[in-house]
PDB file of C-alpha atoms in Angstrom:
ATOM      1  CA  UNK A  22      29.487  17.646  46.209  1.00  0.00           C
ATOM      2  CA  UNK A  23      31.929  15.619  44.057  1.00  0.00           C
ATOM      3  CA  UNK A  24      34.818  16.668  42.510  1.00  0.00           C
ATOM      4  CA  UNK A  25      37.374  15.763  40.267  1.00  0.00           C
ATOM      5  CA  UNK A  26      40.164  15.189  42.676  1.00  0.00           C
ATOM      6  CA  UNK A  27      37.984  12.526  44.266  1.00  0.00           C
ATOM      7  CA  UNK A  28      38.124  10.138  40.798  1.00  0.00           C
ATOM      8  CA  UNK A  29      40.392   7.411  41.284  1.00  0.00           C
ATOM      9  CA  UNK A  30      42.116   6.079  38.115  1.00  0.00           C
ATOM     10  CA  UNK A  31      41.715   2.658  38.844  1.00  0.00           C
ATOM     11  CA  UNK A  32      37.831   3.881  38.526  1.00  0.00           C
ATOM     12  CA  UNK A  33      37.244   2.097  34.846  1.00  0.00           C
ATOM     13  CA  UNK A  34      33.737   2.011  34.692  1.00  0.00           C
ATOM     14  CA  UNK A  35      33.618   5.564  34.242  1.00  0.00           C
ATOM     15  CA  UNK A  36      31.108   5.773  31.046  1.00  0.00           C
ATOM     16  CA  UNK A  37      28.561   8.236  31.314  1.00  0.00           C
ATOM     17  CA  UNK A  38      28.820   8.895  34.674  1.00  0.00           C
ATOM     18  CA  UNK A  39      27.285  12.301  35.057  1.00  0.00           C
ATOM     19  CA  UNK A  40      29.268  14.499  37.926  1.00  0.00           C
ATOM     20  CA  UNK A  41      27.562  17.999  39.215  1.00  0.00           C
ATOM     21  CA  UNK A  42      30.042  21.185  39.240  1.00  0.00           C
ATOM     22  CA  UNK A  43      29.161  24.118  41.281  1.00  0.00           C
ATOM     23  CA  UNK A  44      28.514  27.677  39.022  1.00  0.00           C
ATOM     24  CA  UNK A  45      31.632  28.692  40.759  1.00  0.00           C
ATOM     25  CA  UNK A  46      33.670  25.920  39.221  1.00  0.00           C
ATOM     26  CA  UNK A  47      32.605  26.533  35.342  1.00  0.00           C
ATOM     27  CA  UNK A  48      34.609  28.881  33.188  1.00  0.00           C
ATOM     28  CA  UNK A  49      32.525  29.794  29.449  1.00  0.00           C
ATOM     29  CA  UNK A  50      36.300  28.994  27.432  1.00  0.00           C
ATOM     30  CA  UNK A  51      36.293  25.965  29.157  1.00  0.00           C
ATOM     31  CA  UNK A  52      34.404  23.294  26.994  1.00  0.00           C
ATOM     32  CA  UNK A  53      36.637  20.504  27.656  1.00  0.00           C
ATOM     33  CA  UNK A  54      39.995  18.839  28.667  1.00  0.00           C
ATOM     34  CA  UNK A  55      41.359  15.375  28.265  1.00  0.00           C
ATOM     35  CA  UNK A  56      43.053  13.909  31.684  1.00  0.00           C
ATOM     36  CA  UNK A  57      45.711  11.543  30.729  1.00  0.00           C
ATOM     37  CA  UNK A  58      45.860   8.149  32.585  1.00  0.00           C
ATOM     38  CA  UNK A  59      47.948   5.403  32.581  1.00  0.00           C
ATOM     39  CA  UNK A  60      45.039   2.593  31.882  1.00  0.00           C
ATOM     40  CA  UNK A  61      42.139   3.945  31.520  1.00  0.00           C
ATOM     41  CA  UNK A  62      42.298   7.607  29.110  1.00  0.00           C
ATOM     42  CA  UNK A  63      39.276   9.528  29.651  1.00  0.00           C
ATOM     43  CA  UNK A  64      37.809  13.045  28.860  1.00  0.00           C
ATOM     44  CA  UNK A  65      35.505  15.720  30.446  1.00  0.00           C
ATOM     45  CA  UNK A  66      32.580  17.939  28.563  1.00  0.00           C
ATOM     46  CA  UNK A  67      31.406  20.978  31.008  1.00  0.00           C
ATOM     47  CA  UNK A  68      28.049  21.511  29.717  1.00  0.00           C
ATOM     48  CA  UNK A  69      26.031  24.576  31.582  1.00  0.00           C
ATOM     49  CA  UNK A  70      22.139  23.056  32.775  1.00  0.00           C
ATOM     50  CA  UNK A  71      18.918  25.417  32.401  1.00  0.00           C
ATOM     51  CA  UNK A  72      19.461  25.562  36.889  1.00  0.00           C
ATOM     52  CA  UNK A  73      23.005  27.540  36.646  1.00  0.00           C
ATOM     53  CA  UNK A  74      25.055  24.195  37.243  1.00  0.00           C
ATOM     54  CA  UNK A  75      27.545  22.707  35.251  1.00  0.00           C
ATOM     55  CA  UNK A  76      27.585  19.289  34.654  1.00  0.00           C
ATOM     56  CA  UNK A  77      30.711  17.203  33.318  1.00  0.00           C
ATOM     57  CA  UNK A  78      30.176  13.826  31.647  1.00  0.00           C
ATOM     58  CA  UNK A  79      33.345  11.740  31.681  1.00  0.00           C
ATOM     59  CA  UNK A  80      33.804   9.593  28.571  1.00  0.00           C
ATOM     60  CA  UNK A  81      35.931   6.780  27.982  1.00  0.00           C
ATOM     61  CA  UNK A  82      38.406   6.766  25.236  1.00  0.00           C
ATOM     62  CA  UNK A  83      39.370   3.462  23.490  1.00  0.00           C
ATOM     63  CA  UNK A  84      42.806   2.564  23.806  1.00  0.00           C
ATOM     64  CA  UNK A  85      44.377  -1.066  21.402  1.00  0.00           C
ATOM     65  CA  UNK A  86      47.320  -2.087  23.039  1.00  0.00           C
ATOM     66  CA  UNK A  87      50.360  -3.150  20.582  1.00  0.00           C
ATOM     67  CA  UNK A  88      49.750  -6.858  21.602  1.00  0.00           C
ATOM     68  CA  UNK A  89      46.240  -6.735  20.715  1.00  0.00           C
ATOM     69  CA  UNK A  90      46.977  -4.904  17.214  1.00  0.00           C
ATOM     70  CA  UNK A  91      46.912  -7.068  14.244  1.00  0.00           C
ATOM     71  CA  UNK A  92      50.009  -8.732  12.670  1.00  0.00           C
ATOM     72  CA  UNK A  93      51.132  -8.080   9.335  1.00  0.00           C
ATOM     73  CA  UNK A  94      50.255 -10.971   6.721  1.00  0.00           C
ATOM     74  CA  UNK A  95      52.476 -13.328   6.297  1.00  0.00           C
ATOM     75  CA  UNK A  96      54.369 -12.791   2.768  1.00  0.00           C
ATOM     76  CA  UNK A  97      55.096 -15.958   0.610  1.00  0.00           C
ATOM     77  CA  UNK A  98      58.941 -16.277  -1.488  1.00  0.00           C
ATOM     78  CA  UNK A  99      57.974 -14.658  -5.198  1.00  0.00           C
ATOM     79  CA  UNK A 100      54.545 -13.895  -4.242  1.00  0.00           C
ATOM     80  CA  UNK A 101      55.178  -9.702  -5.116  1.00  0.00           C
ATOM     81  CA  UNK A 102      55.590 -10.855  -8.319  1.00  0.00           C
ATOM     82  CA  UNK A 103      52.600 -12.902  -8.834  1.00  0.00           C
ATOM     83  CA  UNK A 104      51.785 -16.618  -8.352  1.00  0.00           C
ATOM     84  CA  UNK A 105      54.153 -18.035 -11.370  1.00  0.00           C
ATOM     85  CA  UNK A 106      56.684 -16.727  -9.198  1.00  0.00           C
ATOM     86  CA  UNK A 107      55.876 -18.679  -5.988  1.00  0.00           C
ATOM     87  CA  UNK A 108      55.425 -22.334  -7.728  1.00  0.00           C
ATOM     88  CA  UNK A 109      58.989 -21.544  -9.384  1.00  0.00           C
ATOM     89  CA  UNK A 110      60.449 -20.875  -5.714  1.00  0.00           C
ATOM     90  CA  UNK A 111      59.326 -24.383  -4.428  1.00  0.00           C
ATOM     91  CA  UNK A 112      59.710 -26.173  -7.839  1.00  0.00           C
ATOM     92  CA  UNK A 113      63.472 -24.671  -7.961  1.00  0.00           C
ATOM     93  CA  UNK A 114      63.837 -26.080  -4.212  1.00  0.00           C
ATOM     94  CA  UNK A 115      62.952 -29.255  -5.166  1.00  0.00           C
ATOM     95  CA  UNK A 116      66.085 -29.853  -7.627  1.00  0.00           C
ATOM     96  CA  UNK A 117      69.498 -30.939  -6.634  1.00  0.00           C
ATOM     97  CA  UNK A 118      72.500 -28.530  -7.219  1.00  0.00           C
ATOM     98  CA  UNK A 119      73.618 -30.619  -9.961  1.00  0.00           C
ATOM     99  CA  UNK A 120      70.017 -29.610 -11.594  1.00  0.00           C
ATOM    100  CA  UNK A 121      69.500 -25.781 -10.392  1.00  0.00           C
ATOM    101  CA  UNK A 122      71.738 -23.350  -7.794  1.00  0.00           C
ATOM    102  CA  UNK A 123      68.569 -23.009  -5.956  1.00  0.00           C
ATOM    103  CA  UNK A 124      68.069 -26.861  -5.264  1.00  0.00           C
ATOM    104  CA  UNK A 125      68.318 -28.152  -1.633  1.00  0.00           C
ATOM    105  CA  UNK A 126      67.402 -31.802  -2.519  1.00  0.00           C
ATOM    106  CA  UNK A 127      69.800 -34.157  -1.716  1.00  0.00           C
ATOM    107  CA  UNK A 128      70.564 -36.588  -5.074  1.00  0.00           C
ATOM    108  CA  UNK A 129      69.575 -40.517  -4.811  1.00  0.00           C
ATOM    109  CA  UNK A 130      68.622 -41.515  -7.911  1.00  0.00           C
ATOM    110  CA  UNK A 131      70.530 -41.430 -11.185  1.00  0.00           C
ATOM    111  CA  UNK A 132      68.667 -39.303 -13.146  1.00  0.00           C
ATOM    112  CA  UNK A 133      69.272 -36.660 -10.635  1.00  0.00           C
ATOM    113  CA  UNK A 134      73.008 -36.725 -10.779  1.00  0.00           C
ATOM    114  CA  UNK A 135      74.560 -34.755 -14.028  1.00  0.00           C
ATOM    115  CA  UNK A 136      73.206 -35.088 -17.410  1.00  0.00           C
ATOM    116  CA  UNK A 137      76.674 -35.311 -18.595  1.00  0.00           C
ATOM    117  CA  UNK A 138      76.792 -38.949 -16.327  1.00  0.00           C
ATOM    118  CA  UNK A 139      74.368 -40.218 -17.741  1.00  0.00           C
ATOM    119  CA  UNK A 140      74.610 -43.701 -19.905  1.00  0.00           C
ATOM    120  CA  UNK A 141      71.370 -43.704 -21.897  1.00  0.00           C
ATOM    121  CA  UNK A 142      69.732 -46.070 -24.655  1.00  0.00           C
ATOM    122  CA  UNK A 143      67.459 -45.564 -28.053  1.00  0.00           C
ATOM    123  CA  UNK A 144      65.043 -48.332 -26.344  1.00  0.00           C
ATOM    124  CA  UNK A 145      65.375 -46.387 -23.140  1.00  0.00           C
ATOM    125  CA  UNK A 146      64.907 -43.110 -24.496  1.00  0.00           C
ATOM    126  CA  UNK A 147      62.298 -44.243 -27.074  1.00  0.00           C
ATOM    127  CA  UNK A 148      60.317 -45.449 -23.680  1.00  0.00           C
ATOM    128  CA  UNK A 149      60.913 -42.017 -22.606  1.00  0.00           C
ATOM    129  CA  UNK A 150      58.972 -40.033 -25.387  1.00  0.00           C
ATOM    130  CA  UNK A 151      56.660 -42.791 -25.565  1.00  0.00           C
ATOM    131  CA  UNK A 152      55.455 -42.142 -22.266  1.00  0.00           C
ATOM    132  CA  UNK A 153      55.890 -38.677 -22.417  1.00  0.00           C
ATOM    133  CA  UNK A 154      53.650 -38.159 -25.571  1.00  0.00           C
ATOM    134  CA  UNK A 155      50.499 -39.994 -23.759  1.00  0.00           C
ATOM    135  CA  UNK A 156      50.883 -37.139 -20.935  1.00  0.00           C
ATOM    136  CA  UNK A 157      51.097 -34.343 -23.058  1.00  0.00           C
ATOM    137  CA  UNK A 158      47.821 -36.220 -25.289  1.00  0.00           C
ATOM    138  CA  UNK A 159      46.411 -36.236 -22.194  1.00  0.00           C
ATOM    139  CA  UNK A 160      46.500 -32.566 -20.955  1.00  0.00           C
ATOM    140  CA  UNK A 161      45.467 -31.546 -24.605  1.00  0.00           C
ATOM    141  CA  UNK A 162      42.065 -33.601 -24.066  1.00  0.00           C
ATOM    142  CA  UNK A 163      41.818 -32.317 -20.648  1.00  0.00           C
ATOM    143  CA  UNK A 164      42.195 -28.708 -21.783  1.00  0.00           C
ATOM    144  CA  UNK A 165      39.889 -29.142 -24.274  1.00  0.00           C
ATOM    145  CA  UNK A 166      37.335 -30.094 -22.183  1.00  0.00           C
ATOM    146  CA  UNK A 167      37.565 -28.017 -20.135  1.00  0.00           C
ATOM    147  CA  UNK A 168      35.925 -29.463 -17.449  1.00  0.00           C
ATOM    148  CA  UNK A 169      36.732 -26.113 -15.443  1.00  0.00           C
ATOM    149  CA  UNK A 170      36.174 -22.467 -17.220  1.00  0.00           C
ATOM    150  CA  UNK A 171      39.883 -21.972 -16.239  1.00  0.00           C
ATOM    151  CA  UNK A 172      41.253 -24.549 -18.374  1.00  0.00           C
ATOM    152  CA  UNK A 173      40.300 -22.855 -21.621  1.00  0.00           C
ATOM    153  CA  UNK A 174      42.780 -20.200 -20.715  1.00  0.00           C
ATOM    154  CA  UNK A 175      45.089 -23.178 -21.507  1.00  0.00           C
ATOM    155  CA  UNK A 176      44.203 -24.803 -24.738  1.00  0.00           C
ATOM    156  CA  UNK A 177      46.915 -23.819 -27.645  1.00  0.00           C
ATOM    157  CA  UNK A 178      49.268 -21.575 -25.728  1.00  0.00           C
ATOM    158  CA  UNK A 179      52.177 -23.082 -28.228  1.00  0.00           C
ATOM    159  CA  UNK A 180      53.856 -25.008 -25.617  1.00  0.00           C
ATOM    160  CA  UNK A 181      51.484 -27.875 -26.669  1.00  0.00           C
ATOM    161  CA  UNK A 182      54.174 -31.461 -27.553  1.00  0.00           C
ATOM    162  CA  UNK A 183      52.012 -34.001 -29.017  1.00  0.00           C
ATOM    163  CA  UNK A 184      52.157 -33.220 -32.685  1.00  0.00           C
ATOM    164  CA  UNK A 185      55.841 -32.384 -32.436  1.00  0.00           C
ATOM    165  CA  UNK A 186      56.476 -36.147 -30.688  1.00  0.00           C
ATOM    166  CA  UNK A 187      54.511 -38.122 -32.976  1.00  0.00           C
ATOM    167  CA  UNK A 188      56.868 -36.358 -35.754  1.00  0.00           C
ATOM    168  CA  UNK A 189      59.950 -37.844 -33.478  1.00  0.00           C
ATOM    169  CA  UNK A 190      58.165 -40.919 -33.264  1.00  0.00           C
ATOM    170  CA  UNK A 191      57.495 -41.800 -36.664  1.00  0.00           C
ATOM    171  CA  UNK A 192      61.338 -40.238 -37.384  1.00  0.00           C
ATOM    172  CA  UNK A 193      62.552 -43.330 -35.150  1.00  0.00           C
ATOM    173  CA  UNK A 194      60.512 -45.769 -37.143  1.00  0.00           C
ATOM    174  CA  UNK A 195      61.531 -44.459 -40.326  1.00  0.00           C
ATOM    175  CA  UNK A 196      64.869 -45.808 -38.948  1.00  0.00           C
ATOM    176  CA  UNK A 197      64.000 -48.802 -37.947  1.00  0.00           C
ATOM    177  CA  UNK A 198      63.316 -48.852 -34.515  1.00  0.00           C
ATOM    178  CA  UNK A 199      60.551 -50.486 -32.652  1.00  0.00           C
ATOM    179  CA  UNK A 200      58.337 -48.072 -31.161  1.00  0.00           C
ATOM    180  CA  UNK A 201      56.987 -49.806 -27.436  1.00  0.00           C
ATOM    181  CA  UNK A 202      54.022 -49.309 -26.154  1.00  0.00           C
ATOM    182  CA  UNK A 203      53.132 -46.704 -23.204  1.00  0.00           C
ATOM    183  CA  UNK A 204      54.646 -48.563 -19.278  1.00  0.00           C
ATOM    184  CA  UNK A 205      53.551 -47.956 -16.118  1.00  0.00           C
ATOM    185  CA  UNK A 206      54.916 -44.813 -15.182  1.00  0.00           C
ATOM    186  CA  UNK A 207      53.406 -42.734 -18.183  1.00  0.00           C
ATOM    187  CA  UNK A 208      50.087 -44.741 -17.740  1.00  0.00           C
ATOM    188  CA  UNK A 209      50.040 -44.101 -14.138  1.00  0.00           C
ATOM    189  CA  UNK A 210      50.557 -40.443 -14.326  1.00  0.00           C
ATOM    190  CA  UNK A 211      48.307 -39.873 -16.977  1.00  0.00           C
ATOM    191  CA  UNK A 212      45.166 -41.238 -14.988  1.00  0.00           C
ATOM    192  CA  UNK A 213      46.598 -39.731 -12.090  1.00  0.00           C
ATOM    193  CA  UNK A 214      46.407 -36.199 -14.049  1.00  0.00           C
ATOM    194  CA  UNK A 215      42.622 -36.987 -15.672  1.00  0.00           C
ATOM    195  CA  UNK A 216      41.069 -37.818 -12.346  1.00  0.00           C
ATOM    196  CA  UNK A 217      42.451 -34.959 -10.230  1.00  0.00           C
ATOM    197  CA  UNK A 218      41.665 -32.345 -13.398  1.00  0.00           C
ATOM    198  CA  UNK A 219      37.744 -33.309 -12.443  1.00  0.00           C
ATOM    199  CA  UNK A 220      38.223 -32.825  -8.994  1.00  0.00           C
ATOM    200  CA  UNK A 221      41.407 -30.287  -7.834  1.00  0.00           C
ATOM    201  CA  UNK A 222      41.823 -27.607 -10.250  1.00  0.00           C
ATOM    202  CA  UNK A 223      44.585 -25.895  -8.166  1.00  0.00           C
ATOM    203  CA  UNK A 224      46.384 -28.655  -7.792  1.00  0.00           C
ATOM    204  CA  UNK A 225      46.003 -29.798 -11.458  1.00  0.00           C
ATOM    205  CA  UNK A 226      47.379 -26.391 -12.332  1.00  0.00           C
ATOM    206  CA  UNK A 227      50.312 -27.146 -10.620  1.00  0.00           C
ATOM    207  CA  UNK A 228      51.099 -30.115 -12.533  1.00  0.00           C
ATOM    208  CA  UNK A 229      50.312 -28.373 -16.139  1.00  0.00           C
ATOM    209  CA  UNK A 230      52.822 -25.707 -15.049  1.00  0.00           C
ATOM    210  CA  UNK A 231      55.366 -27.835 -13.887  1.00  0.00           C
ATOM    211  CA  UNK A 232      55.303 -29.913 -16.764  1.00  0.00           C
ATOM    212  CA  UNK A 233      55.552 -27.501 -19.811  1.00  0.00           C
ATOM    213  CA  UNK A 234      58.465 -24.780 -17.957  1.00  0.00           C
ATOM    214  CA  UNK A 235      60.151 -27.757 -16.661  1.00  0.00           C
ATOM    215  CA  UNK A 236      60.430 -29.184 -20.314  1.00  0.00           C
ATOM    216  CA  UNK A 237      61.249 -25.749 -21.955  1.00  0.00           C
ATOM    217  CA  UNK A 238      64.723 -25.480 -19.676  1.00  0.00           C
ATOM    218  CA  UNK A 239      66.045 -28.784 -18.022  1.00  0.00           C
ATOM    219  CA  UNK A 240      64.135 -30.681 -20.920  1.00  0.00           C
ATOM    220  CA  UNK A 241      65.991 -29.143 -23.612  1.00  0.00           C
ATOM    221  CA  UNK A 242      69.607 -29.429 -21.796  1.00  0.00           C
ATOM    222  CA  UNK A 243      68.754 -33.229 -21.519  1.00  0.00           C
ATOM    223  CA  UNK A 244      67.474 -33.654 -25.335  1.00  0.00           C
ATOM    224  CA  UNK A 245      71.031 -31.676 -25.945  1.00  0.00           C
ATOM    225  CA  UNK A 246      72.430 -34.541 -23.995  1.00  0.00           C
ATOM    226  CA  UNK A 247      71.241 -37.316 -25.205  1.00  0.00           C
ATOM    227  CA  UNK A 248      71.546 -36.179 -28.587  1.00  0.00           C
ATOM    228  CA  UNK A 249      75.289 -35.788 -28.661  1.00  0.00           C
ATOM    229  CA  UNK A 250      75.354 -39.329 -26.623  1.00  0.00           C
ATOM    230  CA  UNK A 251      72.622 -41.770 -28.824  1.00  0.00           C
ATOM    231  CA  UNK A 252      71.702 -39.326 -31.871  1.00  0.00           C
ATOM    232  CA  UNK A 253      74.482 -38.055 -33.610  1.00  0.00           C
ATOM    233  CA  UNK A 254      73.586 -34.711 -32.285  1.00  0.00           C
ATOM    234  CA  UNK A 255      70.176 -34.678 -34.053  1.00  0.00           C
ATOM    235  CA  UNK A 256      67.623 -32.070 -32.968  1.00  0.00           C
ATOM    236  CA  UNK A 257      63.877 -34.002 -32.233  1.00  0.00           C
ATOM    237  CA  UNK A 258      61.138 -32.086 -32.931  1.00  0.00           C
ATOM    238  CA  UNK A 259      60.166 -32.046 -29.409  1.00  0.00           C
ATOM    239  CA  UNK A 260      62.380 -30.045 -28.132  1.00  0.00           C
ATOM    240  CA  UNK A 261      61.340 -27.010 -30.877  1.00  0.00           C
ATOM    241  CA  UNK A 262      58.705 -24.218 -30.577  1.00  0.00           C
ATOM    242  CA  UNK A 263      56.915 -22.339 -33.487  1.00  0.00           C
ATOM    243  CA  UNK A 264      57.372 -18.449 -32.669  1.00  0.00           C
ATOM    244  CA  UNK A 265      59.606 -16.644 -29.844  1.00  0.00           C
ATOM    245  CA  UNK A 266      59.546 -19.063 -26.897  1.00  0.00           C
ATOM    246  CA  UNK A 267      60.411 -16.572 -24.528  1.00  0.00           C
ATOM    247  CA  UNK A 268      57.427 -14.992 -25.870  1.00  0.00           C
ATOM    248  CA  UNK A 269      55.438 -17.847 -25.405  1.00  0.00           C
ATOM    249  CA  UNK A 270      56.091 -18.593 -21.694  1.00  0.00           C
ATOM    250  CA  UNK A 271      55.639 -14.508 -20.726  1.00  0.00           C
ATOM    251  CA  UNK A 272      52.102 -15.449 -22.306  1.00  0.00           C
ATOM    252  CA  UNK A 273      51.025 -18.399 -20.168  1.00  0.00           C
ATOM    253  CA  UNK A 274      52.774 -17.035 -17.282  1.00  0.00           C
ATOM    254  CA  UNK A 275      50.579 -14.130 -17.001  1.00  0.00           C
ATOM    255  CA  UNK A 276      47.238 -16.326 -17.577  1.00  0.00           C
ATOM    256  CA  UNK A 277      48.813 -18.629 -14.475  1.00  0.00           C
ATOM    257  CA  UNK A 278      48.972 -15.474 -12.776  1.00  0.00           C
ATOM    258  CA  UNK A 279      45.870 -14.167 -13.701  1.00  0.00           C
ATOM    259  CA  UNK A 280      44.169 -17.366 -12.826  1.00  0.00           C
ATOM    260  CA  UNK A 281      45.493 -17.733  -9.604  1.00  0.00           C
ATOM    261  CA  UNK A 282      44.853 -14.000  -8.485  1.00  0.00           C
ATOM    262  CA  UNK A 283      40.435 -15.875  -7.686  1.00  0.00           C
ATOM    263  CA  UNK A 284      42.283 -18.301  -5.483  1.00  0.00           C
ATOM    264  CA  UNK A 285      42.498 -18.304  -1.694  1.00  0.00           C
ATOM    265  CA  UNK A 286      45.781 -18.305   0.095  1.00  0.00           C
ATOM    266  CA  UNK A 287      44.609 -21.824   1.170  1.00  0.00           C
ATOM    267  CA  UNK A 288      43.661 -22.804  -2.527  1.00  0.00           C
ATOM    268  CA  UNK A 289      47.640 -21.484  -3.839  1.00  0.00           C
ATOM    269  CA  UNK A 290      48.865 -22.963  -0.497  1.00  0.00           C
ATOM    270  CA  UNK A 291      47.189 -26.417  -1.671  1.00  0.00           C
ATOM    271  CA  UNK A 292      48.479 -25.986  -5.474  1.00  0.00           C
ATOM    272  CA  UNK A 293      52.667 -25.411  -4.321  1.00  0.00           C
ATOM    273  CA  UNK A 294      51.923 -28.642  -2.044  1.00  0.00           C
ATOM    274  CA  UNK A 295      51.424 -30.423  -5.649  1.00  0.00           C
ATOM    275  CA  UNK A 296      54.705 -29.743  -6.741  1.00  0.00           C
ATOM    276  CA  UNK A 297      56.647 -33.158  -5.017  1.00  0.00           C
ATOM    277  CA  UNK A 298      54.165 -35.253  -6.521  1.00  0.00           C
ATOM    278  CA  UNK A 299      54.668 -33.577 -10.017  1.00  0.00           C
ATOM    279  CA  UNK A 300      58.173 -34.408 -10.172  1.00  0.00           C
ATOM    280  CA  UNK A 301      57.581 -38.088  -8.649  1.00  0.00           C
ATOM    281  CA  UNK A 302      55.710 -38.256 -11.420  1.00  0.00           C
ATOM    282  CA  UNK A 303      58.168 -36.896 -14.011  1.00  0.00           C
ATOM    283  CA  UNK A 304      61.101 -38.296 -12.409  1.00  0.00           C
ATOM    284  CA  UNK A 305      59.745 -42.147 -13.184  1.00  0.00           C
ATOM    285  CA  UNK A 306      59.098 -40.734 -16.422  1.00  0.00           C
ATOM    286  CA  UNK A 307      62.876 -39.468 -17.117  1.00  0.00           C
ATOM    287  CA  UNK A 308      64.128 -42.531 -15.797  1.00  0.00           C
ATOM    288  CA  UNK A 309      63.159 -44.424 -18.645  1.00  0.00           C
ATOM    289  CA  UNK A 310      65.913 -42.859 -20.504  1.00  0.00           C
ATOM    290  CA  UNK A 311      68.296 -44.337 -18.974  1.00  0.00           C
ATOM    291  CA  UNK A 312      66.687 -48.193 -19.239  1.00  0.00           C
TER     292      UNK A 312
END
């Protein structure tokens, strides 16, 4: 006759073993108790047979150790505020302090140092917009084709430059100056940005936002700049918006977000890794200023 004083707890393998309990041993209140144990937690269920003797089946209960529970997702800088959030985090990074409070790069090149610095030229900056104006013609065509559904989200959000820099343009021709034709940097980053648009949405994304914020706040400090340096403090078209620009970014800010919210943590992961080569890019750009 077994009883429960004979179970070992080091007895695991415990499931649905069916013990026999004397009449004697049963009690009608008694339906069931649970025995507590160190590694293995188990219960008992008296249950009364047709014969007069009680049986007791002894169940395992599952027990998840806190090592084996599962860890809490990783959470990415801005990402409770939505995806616009996170590329400004590692864009912001990627200045110097001279540039942003945020920035931890260290500066090496000239255009990095302050604006105030800086020695430019009409040729150089003409070079400048030049190039500038064939990237900005370029992601126009590229939103309008639209070669993924997403990029018609994009197409005449207001922050568009072109028409605004071929007013600047002809402005600087109406004075005289020769206007060059596009060099290698703004040829170079202008195929770069057709072929991955056809390819790499997420990381084509990352340019378009890069390009447009970046040029609505350090953009418009360095037009300021240059202006009071080479221009006699005039204002180029370029660097003004038709409506509230505040207004403006909010708006393509949320359709980023929005966007972004169909993307995999790997896919936003694989945009923010864009962001060094989108200011490479710019950066030879900007340099031209200074030429």
């Amino acid at each position: 006759m077994a009883s429960i004083n004979s179970l070992s707890p080091s007895q695991s393998l415990l499931k649905n073993t069916l013990f026999v309990i004397p009449t004697s041993f049963s009690n009608p209140n008694f339906d069931s108790c649970f025995l507590p144990n160190k590694r293995v937690p188990f219960s008992l269920r008296f249950q009364k047979n047709p014969v007069g003797i009680s049986t007791v089946r002894m169940r395992t209960v599952p027990f998840v150790s806190a090592t084996t529970a599962e860890k809490p997702q990783k959470r990415y800088p801005g990402e409770s505020k939505g995806f616009v959030e996170e590329m400004r985090f590692v864009a912001m990074k990627l200045h110097t302090r001279d540039q942003a409070k945020e920035g931890e790069k260290v500066t090496k090149e000239p255009q990095e140092g302050p604006v105030a610095k800086w020695e430019p030229t009409v040729e150089g900056y003409l070079k400048f917009l030049v190039d500038s104006k064939l990237v900005y013609d370029t992601l126009d065509r590229i939103m309008a084709k639209a070669a993924f559904p997403s990029y018609a989200e994009f197409s005449s959000t207001g922050l568009e430059r072109s028409e605004p820099l071929a007013k600047d343009l002809e402005w600087f021709k109406e004075q005289g100056y020769a206007i060059p034709e596009p060099s290698s940097p703004g040829v170079t980053y202008a195929r770069y940005l057709e072929e991955l648009s056809e390819k790499d949405p997420q990381a084509f994304i990352c340019h378009f936002y890069n390009i447009y914020f970046a040029h609505t706040a350090g953009g418009r400090m360095i037009g300021r700049k240059v202006a009071e340096k080479i221009l006699d403090n005039k204002e180029l078209e370029f660097y003004k918006w038709d409506g509230d620009l505040s207004q403006i970014l909010q708006n393509v800010r949320e359709k980023l977000n929005k966007v972004a919210e169909s993307w995999s943590r790997e896919e936003k992961n694989h945009c923010l890794e864009e962001t060094e080569k989108s200011f490479k890019h710019s950066g030879e750009i900007l340099r031209l200023i200074l030429s």
